XYZ file of N, CA and C in Angstrom:
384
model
N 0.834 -1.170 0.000
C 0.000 0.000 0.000
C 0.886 1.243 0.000
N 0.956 2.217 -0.625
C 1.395 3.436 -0.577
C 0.810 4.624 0.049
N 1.616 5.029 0.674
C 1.125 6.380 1.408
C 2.165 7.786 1.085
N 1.669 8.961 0.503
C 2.178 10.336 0.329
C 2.614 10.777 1.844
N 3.310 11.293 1.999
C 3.580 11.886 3.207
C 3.224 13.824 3.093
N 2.499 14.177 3.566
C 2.792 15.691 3.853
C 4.108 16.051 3.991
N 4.262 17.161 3.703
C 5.830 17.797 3.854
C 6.060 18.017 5.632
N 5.363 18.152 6.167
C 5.729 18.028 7.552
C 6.286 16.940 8.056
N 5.548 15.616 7.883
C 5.269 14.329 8.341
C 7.074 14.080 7.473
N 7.202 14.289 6.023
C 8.565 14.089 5.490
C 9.645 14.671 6.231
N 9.601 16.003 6.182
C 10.991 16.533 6.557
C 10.569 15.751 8.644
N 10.009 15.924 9.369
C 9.940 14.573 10.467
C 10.185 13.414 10.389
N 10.118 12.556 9.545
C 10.494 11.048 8.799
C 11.870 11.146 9.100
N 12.548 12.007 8.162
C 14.015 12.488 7.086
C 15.085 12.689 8.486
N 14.136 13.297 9.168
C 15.196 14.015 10.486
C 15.249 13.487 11.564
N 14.292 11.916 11.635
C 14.108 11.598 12.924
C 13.233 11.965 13.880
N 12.784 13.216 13.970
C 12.784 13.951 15.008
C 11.539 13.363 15.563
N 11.160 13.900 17.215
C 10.357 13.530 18.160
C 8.935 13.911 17.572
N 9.076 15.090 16.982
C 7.521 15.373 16.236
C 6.993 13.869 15.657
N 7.532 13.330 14.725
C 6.816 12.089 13.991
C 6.327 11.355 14.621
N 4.506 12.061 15.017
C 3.780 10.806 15.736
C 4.723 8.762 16.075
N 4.286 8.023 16.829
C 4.643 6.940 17.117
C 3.777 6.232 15.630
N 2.598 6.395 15.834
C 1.532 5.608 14.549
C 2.281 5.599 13.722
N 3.210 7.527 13.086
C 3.115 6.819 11.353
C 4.512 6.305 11.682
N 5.641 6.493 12.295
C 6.718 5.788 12.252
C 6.868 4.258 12.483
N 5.272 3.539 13.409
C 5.099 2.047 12.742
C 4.824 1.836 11.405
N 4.149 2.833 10.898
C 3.524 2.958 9.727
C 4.712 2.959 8.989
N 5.935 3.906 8.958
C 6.637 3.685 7.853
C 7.683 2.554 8.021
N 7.598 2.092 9.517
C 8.434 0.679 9.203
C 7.766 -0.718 9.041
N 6.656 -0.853 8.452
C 5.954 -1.485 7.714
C 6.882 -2.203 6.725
N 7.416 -2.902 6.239
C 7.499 -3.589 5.250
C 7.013 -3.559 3.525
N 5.559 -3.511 4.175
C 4.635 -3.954 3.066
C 3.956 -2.369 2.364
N 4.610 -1.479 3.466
C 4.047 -0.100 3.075
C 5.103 0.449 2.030
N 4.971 1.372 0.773
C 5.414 1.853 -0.101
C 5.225 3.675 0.326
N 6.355 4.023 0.962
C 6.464 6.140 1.389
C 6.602 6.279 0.008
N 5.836 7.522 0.064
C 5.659 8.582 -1.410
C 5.949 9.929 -0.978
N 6.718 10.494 -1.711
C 6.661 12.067 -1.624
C 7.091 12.586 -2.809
N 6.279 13.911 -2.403
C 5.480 14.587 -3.842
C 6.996 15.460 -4.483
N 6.861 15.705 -5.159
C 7.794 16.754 -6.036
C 7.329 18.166 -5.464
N 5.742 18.384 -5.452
C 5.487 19.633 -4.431
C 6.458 19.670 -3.257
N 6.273 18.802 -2.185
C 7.115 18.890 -0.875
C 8.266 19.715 -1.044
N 9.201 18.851 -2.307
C 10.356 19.547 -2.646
C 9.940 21.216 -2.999
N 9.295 20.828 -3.363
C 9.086 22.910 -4.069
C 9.221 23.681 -3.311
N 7.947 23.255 -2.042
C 7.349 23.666 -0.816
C 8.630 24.137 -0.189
N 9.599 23.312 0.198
C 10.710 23.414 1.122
C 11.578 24.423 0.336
N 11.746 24.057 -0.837
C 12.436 25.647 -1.406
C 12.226 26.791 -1.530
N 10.895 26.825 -1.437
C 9.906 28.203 -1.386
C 10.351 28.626 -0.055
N 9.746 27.569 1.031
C 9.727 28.460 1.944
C 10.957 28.345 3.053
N 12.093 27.409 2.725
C 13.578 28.030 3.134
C 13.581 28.599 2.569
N 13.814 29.074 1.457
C 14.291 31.135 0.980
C 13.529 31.431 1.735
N 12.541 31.912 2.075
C 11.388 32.702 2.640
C 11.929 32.857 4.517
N 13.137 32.074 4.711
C 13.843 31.731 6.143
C 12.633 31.310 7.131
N 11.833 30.374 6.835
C 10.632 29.226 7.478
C 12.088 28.428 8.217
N 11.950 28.526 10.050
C 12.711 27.589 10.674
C 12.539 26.239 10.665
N 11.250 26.298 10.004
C 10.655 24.918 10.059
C 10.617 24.110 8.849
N 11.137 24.754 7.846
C 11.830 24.137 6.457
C 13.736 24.119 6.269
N 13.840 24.046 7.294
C 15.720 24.154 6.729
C 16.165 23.070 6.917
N 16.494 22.918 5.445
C 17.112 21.382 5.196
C 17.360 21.407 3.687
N 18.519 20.723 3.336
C 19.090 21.237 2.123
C 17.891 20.713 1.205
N 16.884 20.377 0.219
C 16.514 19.878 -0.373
C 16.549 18.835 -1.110
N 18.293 19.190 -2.243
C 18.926 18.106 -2.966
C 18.947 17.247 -1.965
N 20.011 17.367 -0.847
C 19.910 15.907 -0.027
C 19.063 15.246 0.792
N 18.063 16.026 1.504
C 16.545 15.158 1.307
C 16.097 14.712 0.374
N 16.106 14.894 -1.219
C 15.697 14.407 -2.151
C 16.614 12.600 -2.370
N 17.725 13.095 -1.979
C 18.529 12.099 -2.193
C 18.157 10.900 -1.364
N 18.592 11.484 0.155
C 17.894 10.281 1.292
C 17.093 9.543 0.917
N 16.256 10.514 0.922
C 14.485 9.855 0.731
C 14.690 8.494 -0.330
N 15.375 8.834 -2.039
C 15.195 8.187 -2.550
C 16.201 6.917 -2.673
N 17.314 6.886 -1.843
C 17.855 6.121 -1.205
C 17.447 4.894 -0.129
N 16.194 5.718 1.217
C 15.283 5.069 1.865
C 14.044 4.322 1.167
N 14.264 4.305 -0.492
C 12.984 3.405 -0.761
C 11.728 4.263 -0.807
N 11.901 5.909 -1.194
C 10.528 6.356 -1.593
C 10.047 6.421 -2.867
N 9.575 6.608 -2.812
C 8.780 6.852 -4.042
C 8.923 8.163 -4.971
N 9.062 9.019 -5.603
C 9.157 10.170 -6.118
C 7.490 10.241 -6.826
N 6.857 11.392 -6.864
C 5.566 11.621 -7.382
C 5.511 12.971 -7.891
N 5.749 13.060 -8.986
C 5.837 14.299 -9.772
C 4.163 14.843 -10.006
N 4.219 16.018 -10.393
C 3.071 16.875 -10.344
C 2.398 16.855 -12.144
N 1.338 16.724 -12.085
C 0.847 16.049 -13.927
C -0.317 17.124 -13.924
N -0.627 17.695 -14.952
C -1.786 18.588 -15.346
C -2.924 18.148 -14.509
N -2.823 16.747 -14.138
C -4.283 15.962 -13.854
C -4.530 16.200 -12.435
N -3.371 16.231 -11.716
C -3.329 16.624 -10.794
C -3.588 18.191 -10.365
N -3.110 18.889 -11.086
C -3.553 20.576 -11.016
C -5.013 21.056 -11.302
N -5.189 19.865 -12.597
C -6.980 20.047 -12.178
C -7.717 19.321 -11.445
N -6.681 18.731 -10.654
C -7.834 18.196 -9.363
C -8.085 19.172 -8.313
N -7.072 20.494 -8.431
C -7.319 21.283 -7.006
C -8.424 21.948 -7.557
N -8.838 21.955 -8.737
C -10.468 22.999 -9.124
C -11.309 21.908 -8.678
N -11.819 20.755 -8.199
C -13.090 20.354 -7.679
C -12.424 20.389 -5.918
N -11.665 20.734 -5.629
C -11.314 20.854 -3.927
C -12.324 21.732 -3.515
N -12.714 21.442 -2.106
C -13.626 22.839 -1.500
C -12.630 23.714 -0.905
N -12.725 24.918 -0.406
C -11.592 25.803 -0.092
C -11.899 26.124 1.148
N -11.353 24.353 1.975
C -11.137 24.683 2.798
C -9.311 25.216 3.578
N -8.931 24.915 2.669
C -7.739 25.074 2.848
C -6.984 25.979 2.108
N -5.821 26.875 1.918
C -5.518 28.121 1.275
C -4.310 27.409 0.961
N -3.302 26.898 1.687
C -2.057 26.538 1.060
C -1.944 25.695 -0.330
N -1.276 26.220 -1.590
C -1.544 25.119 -2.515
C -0.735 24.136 -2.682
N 0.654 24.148 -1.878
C 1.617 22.877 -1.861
C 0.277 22.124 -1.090
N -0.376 22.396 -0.116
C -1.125 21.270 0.421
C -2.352 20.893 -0.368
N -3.095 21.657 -0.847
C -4.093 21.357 -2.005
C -3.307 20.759 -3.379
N -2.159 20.687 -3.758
C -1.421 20.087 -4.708
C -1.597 18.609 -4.460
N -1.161 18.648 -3.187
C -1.080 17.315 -2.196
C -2.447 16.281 -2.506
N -3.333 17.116 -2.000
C -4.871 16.645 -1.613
C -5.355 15.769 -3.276
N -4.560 16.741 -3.591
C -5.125 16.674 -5.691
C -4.719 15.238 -5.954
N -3.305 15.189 -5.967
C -2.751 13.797 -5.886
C -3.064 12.884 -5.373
N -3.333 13.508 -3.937
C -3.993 11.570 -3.431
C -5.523 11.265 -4.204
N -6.117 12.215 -4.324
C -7.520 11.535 -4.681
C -6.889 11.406 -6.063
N -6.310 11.442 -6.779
C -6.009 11.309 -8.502
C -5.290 10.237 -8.796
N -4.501 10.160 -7.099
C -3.836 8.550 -7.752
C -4.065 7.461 -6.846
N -5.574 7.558 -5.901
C -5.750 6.657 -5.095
C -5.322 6.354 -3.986
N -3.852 7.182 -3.438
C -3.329 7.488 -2.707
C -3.394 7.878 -1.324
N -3.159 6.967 0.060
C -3.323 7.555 1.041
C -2.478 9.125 1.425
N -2.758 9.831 1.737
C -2.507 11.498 1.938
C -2.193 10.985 3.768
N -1.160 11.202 4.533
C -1.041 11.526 5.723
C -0.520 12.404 6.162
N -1.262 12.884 6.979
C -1.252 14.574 7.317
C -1.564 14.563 9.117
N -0.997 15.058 9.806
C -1.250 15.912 11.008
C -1.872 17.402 10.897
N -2.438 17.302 9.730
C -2.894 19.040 9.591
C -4.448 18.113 9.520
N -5.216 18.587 10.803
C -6.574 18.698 11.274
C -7.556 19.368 9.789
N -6.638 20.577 9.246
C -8.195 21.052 8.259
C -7.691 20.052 6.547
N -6.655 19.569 6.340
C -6.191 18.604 5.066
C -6.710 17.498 5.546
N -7.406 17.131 6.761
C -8.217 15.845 7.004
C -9.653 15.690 6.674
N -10.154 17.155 6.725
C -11.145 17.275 6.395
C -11.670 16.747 4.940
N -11.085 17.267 3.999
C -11.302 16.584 2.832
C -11.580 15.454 2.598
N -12.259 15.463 1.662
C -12.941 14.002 0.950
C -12.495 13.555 0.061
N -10.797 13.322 0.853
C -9.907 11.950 -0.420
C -9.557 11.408 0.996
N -8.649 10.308 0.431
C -7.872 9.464 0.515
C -6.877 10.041 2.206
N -7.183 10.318 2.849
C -6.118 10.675 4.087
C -6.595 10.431 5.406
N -5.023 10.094 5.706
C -5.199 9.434 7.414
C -4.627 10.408 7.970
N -5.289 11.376 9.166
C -5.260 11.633 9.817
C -4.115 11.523 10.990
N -2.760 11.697 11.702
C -2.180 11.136 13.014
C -3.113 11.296 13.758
């Protein structure tokens, strides 16, 4: 089964750190589970390290690298996906995360998110 990771839940994965709920870190040492992360994430984190976000600093290239070293998945961004954020309801304003939302319902995709209002939606996402 494959699961997208939010860019939070990733750069937490990537770094170890204490933030990454206990759930999804059984979750990503699953075996049988397939981690995905989006090509958005990457964007996301470049956008908003320039922007000096303390909570994005991390080189990119070599998270990109890790990640795809650790057995993820890479999920690039497809027209089909950009017109999935026009049937989204607006509940949400960020579009790296509505990029997100687009993808999981477009490719069947579980979406896991610790963001309470990206749960709301009516795709594909688990909740921590």
């Amino acid at each position: 089964m494959k699961y997208i990771l939010d860019t939070h839940l990733l750069l937490w994965a990537a770094g170890n750190s204490r933030s990454l709920p206990r759930k999804v870190r059984r979750l990503l040492d699953d075996d049988s589970i397939q981690p995905v992360f989006s090509a958005a994430s990457i964007w996301e984190i470049v956008i908003k390290n320039g922007l000096g976000r303390t909570d994005f600093e991390t080189d990119p290239r070599i998270l990109r690298r890790q990640l795809l070293e650790n057995g993820y998945m890479e999920l690039g961004i497809t027209s089909e996906h950009a017109l999935g954020v026009e049937r989204l309801p607006p509940l949400h304003k960020d579009p790296f995360d509505r990029i997100l939302i687009a993808q999981s319902m477009v490719e069947g995709i579980i979406l896991l998110t610790c963001d309470p209002v990206m749960a709301q939606y009516p795709a594909p996402i688990q909740h921590c």
